[in-house]
mmCIF file of N, CA and C in Angstrom:
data_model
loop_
_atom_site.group_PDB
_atom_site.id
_atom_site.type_symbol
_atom_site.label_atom_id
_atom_site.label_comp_id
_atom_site.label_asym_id
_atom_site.label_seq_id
_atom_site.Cartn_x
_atom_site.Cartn_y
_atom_site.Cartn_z
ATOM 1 N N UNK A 741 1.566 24.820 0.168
ATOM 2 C CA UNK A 741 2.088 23.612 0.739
ATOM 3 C C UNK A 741 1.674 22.424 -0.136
ATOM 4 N N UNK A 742 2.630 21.312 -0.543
ATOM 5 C CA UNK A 742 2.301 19.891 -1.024
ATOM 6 C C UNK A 742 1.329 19.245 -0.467
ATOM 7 N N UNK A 743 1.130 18.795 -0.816
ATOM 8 C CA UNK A 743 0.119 16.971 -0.276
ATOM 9 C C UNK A 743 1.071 16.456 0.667
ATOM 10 N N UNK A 744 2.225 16.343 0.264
ATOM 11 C CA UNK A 744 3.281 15.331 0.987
ATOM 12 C C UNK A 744 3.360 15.985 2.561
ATOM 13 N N UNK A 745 3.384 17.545 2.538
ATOM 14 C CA UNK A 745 3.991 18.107 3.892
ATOM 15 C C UNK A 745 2.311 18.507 4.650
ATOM 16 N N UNK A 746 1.357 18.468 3.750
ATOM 17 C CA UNK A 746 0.212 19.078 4.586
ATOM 18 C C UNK A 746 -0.558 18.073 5.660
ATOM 19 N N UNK A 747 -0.765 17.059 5.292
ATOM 20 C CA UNK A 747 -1.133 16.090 5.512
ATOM 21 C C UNK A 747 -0.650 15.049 6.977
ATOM 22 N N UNK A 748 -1.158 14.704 7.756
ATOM 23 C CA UNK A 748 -0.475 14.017 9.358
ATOM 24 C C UNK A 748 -1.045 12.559 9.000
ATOM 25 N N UNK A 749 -0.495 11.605 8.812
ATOM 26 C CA UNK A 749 -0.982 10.032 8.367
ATOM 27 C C UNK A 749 -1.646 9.862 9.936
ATOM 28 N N UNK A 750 -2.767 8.962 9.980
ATOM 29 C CA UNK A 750 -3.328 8.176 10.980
ATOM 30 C C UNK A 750 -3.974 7.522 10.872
ATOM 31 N N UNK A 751 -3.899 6.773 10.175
ATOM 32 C CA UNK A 751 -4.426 5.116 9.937
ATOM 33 C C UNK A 751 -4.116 4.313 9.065
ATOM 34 N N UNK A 752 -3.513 3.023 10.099
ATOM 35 C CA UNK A 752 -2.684 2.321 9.719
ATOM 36 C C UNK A 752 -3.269 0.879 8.810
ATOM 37 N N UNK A 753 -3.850 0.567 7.670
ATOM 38 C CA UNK A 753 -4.817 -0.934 7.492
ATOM 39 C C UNK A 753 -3.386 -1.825 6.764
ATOM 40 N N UNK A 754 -4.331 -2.768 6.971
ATOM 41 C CA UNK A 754 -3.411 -4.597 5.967
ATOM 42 C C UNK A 754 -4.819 -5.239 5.554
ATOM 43 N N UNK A 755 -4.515 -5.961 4.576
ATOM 44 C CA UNK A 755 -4.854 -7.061 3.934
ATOM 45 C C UNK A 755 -3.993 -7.546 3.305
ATOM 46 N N UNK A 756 -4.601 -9.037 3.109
ATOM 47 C CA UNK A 756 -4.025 -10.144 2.419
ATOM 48 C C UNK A 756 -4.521 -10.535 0.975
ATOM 49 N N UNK A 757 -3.820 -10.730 0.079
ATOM 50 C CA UNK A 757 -4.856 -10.938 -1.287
ATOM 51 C C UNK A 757 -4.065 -11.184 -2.341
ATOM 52 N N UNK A 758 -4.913 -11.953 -3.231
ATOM 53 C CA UNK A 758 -4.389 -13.194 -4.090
ATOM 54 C C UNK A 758 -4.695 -12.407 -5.663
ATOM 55 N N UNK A 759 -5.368 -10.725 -5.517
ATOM 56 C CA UNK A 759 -5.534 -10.651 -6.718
ATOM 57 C C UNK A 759 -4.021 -9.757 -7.522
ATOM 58 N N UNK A 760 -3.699 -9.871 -8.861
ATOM 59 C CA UNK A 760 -2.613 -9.313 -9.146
ATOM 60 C C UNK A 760 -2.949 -8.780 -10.056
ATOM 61 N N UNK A 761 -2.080 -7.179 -10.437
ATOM 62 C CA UNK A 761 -2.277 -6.092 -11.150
ATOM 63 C C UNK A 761 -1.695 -6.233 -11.995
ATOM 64 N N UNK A 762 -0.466 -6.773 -12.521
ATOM 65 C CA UNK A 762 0.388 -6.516 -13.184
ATOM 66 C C UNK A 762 1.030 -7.924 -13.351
ATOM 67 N N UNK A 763 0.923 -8.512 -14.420
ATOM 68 C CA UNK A 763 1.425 -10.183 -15.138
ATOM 69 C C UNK A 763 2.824 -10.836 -13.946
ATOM 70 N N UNK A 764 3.972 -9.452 -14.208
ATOM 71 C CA UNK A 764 5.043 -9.919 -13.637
ATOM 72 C C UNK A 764 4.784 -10.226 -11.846
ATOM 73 N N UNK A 765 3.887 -9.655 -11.087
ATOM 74 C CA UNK A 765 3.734 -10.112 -9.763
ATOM 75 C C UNK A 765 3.009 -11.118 -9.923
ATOM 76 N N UNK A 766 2.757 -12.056 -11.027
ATOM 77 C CA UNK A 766 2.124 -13.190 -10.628
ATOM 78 C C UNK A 766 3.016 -14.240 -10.261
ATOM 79 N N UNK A 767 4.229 -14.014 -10.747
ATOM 80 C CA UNK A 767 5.462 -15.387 -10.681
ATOM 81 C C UNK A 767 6.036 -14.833 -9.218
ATOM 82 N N UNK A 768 5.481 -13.709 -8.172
ATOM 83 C CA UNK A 768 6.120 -13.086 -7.046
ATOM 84 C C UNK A 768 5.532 -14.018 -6.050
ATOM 85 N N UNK A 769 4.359 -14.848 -6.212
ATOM 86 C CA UNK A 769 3.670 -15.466 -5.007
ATOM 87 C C UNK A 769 2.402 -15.349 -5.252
ATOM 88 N N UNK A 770 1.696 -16.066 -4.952
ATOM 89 C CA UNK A 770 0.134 -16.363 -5.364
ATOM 90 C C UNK A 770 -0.637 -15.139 -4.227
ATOM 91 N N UNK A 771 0.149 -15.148 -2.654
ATOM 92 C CA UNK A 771 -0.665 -13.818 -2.110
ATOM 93 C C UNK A 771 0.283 -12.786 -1.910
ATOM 94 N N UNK A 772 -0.481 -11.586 -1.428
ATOM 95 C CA UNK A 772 0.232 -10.258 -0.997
ATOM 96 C C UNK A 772 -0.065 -10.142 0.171
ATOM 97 N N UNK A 773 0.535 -9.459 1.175
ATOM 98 C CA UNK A 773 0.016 -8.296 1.851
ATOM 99 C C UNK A 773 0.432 -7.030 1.468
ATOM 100 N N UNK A 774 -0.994 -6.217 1.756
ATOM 101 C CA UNK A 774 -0.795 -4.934 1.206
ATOM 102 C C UNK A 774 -0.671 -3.727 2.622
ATOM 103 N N UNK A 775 -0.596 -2.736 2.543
ATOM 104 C CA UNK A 775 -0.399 -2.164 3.841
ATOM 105 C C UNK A 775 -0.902 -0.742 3.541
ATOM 106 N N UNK A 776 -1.343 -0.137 3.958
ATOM 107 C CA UNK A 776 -1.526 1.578 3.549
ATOM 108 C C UNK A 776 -1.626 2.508 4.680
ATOM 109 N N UNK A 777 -1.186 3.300 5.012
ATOM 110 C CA UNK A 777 -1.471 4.583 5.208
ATOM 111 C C UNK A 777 -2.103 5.889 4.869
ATOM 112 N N UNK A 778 -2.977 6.176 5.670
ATOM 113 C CA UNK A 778 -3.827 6.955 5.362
ATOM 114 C C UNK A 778 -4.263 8.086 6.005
ATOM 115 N N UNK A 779 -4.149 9.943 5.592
ATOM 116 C CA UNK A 779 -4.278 10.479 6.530
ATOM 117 C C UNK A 779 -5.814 10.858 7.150
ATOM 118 N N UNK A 780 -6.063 11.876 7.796
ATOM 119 C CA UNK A 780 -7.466 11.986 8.367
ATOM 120 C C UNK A 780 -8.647 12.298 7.307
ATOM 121 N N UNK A 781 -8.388 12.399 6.379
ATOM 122 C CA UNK A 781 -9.286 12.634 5.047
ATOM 123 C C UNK A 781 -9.824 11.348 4.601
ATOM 124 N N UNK A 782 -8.654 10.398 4.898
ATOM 125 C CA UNK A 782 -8.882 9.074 3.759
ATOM 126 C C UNK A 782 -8.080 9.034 2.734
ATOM 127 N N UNK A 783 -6.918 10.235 2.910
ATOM 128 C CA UNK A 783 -6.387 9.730 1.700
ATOM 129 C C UNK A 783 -5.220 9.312 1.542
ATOM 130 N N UNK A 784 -4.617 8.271 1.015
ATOM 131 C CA UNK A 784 -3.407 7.523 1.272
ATOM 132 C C UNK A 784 -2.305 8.317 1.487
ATOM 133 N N UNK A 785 -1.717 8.054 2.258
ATOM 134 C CA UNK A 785 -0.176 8.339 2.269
ATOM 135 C C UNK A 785 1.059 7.735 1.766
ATOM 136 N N UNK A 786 0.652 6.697 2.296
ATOM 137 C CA UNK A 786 1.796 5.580 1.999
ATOM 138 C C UNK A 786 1.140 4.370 1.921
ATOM 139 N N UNK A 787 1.662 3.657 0.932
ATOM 140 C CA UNK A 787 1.274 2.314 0.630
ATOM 141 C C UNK A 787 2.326 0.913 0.249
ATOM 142 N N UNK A 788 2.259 -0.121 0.799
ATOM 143 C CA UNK A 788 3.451 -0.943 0.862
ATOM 144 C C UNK A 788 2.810 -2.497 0.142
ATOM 145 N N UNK A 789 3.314 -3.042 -0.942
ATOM 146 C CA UNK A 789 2.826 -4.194 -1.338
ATOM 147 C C UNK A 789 3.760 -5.271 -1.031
ATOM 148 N N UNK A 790 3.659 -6.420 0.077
ATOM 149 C CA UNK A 790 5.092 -7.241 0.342
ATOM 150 C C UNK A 790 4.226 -8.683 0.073
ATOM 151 N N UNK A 791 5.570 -9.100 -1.432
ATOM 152 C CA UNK A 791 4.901 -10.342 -2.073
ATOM 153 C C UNK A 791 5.390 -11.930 -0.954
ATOM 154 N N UNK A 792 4.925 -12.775 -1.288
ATOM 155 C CA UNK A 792 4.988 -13.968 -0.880
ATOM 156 C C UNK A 792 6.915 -14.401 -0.990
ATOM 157 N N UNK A 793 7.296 -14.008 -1.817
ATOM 158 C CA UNK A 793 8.683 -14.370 -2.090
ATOM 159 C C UNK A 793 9.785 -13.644 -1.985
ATOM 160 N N UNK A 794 8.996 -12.296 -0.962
ATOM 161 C CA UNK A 794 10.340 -11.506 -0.731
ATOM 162 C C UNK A 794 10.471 -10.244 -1.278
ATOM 163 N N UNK A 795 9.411 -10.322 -2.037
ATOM 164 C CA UNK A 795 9.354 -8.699 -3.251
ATOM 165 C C UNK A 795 8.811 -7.795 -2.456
ATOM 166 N N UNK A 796 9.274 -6.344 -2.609
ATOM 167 C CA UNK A 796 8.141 -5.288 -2.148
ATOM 168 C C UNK A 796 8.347 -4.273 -2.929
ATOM 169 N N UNK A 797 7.051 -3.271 -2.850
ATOM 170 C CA UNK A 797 7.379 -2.246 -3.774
ATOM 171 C C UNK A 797 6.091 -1.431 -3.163
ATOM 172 N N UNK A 798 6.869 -0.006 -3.078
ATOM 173 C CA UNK A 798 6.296 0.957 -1.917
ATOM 174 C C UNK A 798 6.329 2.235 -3.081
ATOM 175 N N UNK A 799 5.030 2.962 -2.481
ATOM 176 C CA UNK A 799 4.588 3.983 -3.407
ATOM 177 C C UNK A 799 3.791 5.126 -1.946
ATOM 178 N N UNK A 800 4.304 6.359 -2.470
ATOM 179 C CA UNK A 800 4.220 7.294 -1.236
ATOM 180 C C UNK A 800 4.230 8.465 -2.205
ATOM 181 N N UNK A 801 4.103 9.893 -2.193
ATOM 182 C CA UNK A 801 3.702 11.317 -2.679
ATOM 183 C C UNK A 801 5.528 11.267 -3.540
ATOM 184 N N UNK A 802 6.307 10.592 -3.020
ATOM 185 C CA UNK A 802 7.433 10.886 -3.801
ATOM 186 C C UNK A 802 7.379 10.073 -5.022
ATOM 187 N N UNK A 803 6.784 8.924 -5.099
ATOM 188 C CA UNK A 803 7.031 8.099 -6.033
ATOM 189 C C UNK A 803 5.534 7.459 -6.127
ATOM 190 N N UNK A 804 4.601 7.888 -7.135
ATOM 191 C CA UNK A 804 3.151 7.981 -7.009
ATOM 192 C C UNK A 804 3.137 6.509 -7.830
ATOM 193 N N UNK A 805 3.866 6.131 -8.695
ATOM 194 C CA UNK A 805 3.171 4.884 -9.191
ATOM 195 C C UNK A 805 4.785 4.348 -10.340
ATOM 196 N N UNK A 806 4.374 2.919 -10.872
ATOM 197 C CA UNK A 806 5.903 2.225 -11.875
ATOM 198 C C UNK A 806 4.686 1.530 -12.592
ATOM 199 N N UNK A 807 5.279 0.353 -12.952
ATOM 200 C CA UNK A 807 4.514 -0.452 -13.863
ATOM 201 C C UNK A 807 4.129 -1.574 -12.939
ATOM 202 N N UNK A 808 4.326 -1.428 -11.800
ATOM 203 C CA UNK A 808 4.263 -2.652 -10.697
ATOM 204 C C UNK A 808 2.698 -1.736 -10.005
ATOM 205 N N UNK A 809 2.643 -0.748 -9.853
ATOM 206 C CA UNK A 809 1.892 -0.522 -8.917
ATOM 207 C C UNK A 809 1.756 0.721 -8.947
ATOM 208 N N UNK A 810 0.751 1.607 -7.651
ATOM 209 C CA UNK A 810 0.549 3.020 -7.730
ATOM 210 C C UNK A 810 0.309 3.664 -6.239
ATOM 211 N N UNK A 811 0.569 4.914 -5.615
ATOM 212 C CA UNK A 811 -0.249 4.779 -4.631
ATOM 213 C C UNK A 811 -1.585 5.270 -5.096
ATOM 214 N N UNK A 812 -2.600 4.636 -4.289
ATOM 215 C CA UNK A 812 -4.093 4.861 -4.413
ATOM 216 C C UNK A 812 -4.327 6.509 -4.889
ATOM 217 N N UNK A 813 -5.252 6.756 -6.200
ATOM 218 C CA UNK A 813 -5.483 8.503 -6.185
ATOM 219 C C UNK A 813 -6.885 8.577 -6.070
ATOM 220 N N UNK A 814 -7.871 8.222 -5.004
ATOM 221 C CA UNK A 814 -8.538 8.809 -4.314
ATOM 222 C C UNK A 814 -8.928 8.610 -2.549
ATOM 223 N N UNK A 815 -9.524 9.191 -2.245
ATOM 224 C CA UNK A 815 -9.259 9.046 -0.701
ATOM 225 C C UNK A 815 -10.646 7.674 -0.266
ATOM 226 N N UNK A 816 -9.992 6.611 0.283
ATOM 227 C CA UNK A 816 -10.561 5.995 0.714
ATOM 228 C C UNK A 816 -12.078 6.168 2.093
ATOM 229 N N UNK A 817 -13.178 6.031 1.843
ATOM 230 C CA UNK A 817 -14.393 5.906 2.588
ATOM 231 C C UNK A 817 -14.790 5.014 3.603
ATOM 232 N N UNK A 818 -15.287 5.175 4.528
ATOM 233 C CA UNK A 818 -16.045 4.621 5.439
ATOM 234 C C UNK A 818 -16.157 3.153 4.683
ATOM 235 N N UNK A 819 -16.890 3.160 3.673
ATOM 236 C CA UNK A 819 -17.431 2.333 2.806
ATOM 237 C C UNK A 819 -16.341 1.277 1.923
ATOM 238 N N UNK A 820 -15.443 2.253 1.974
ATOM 239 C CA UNK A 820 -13.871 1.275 1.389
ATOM 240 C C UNK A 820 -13.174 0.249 2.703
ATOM 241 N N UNK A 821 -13.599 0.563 3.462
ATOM 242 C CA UNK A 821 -13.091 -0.063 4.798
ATOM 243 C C UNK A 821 -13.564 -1.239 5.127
ATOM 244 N N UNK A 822 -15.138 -1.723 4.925
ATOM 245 C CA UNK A 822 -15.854 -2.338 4.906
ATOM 246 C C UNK A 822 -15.786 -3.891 4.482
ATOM 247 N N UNK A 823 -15.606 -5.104 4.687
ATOM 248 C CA UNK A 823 -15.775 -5.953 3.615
ATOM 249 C C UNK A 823 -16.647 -6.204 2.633
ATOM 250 N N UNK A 824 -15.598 -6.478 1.460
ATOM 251 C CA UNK A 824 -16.524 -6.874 0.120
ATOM 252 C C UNK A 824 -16.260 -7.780 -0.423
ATOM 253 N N UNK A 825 -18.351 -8.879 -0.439
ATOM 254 C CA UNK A 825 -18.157 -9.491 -0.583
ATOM 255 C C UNK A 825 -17.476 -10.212 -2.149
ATOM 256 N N UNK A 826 -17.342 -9.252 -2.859
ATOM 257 C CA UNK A 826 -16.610 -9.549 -4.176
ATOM 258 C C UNK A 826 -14.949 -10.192 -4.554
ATOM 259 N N UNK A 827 -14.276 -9.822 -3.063
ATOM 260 C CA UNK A 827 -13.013 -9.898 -2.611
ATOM 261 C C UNK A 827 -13.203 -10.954 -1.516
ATOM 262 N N UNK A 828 -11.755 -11.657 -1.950
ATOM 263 C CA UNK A 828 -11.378 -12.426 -0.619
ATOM 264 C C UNK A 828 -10.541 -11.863 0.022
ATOM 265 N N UNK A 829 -10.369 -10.562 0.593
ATOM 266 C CA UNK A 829 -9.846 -10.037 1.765
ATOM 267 C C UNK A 829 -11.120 -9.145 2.720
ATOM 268 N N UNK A 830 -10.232 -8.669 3.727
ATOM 269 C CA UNK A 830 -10.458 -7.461 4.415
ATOM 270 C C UNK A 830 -9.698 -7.061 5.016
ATOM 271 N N UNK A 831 -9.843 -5.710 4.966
ATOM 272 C CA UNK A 831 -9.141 -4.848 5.480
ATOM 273 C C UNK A 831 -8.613 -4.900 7.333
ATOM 274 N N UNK A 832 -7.688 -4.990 7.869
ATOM 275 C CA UNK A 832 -7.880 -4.670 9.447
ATOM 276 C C UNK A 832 -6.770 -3.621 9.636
ATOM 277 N N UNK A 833 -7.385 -3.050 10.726
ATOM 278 C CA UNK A 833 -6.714 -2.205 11.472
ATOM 279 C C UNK A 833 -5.404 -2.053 12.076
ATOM 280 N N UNK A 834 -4.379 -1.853 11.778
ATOM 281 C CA UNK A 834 -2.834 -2.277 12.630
ATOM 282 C C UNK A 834 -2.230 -0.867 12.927
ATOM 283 N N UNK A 835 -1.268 -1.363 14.142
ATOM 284 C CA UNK A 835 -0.849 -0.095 15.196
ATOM 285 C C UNK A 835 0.575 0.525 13.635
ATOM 286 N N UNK A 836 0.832 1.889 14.241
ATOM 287 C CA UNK A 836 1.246 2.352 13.356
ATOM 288 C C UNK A 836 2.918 1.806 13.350
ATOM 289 N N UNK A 837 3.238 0.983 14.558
ATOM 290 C CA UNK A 837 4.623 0.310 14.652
ATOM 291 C C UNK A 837 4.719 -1.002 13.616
ATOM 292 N N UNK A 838 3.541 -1.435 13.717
ATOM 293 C CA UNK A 838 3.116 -2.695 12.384
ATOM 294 C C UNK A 838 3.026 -1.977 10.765
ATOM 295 N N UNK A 839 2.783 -1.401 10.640
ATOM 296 C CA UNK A 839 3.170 -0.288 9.379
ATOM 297 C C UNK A 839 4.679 0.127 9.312
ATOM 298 N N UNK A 840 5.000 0.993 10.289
ATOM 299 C CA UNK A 840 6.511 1.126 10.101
ATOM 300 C C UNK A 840 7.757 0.192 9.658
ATOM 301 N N UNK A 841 7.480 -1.367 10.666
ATOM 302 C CA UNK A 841 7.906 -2.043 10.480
ATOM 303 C C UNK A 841 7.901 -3.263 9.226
ATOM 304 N N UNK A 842 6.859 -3.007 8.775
ATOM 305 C CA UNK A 842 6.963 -3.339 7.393
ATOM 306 C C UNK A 842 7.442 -2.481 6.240
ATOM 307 N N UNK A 843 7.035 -1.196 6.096
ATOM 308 C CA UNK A 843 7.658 -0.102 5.316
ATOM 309 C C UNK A 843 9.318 -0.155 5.093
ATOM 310 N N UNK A 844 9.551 -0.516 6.796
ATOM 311 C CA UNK A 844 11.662 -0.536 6.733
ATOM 312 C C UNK A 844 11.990 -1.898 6.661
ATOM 313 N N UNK A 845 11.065 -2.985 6.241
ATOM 314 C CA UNK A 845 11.591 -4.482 6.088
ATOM 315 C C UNK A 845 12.121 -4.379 4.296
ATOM 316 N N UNK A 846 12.905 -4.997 4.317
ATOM 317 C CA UNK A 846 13.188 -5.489 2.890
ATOM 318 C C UNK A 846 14.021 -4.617 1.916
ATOM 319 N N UNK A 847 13.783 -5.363 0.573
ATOM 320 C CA UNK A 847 14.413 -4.321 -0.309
ATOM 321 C C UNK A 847 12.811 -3.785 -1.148
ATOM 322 N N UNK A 848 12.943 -2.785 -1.442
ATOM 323 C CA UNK A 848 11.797 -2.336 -2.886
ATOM 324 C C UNK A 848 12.030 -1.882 -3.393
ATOM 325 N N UNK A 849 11.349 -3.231 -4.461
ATOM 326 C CA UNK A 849 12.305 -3.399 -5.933
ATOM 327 C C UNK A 849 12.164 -2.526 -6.612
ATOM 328 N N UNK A 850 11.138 -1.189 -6.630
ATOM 329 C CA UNK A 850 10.545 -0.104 -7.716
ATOM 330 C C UNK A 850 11.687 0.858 -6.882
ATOM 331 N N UNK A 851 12.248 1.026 -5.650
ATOM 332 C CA UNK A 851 12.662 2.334 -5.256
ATOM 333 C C UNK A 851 14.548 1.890 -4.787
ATOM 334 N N UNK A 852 14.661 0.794 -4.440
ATOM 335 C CA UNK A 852 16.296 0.413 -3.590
ATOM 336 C C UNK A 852 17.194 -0.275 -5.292
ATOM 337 N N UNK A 853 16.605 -0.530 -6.632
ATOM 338 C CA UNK A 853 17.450 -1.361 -7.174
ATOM 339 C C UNK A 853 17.932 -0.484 -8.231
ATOM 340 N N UNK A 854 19.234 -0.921 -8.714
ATOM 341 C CA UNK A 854 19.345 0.506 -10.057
ATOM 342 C C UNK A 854 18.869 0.287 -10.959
ATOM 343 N N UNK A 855 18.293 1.129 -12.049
ATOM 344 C CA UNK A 855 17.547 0.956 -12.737
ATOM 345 C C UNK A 855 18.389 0.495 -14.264
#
């Protein structure tokens, strides 16, 4: 069995954050929210980046990473959950309808545009 089919997601986090990976999301909006899914291991499932200006770009077991972004490749800890004080975010907790509903908002630009 895959990663993609073995795996049952249950936990839903967000943050907000001003840091950027990649030059071209800097002209997208000064913040993000980021969104992830994660199954009972810690390890991502799905992950959703929705910029300040409308951009998003979603990375899940089908489409692991572009030049915009990646989904996470290791399983997040107790300790990843945590705030740090090195970052101006933190992480919170959201119901899995607040995930969904961001996942089916928009266009994303790495997976809906032709290439």
């Amino acid at each position: 069995m895959d990663r993609a089919s073995s795996r049952l997601p249950s936990l839903y986090w967000k943050y907000v954050s001003d840091v950027h990976y990649a030059d071209e999301t800097e002209a997208w909006g000064e913040i993000f929210e980021c969104y992830l899914e994660l199954d009972e291991e810690g390890w991502p499932f799905r992950h959703l980046d929705a910029y300040s200006n409308g951009n998003r770009c979603s990375y899940d077991w089908n489409h692991l990473h572009d030049h915009w972004g990646m989904l996470p490749d290791k399983p997040w800890s107790d300790a990843d959950l945590e705030p740090d004080p090195r970052f101006d975010y933190k992480l919170t907790a959201i119901s899995r309808d607040e995930f969904e509903q961001a996942w089916r908002t928009g266009i994303h630009l790495n997976r809906d545009l032709p290439e």
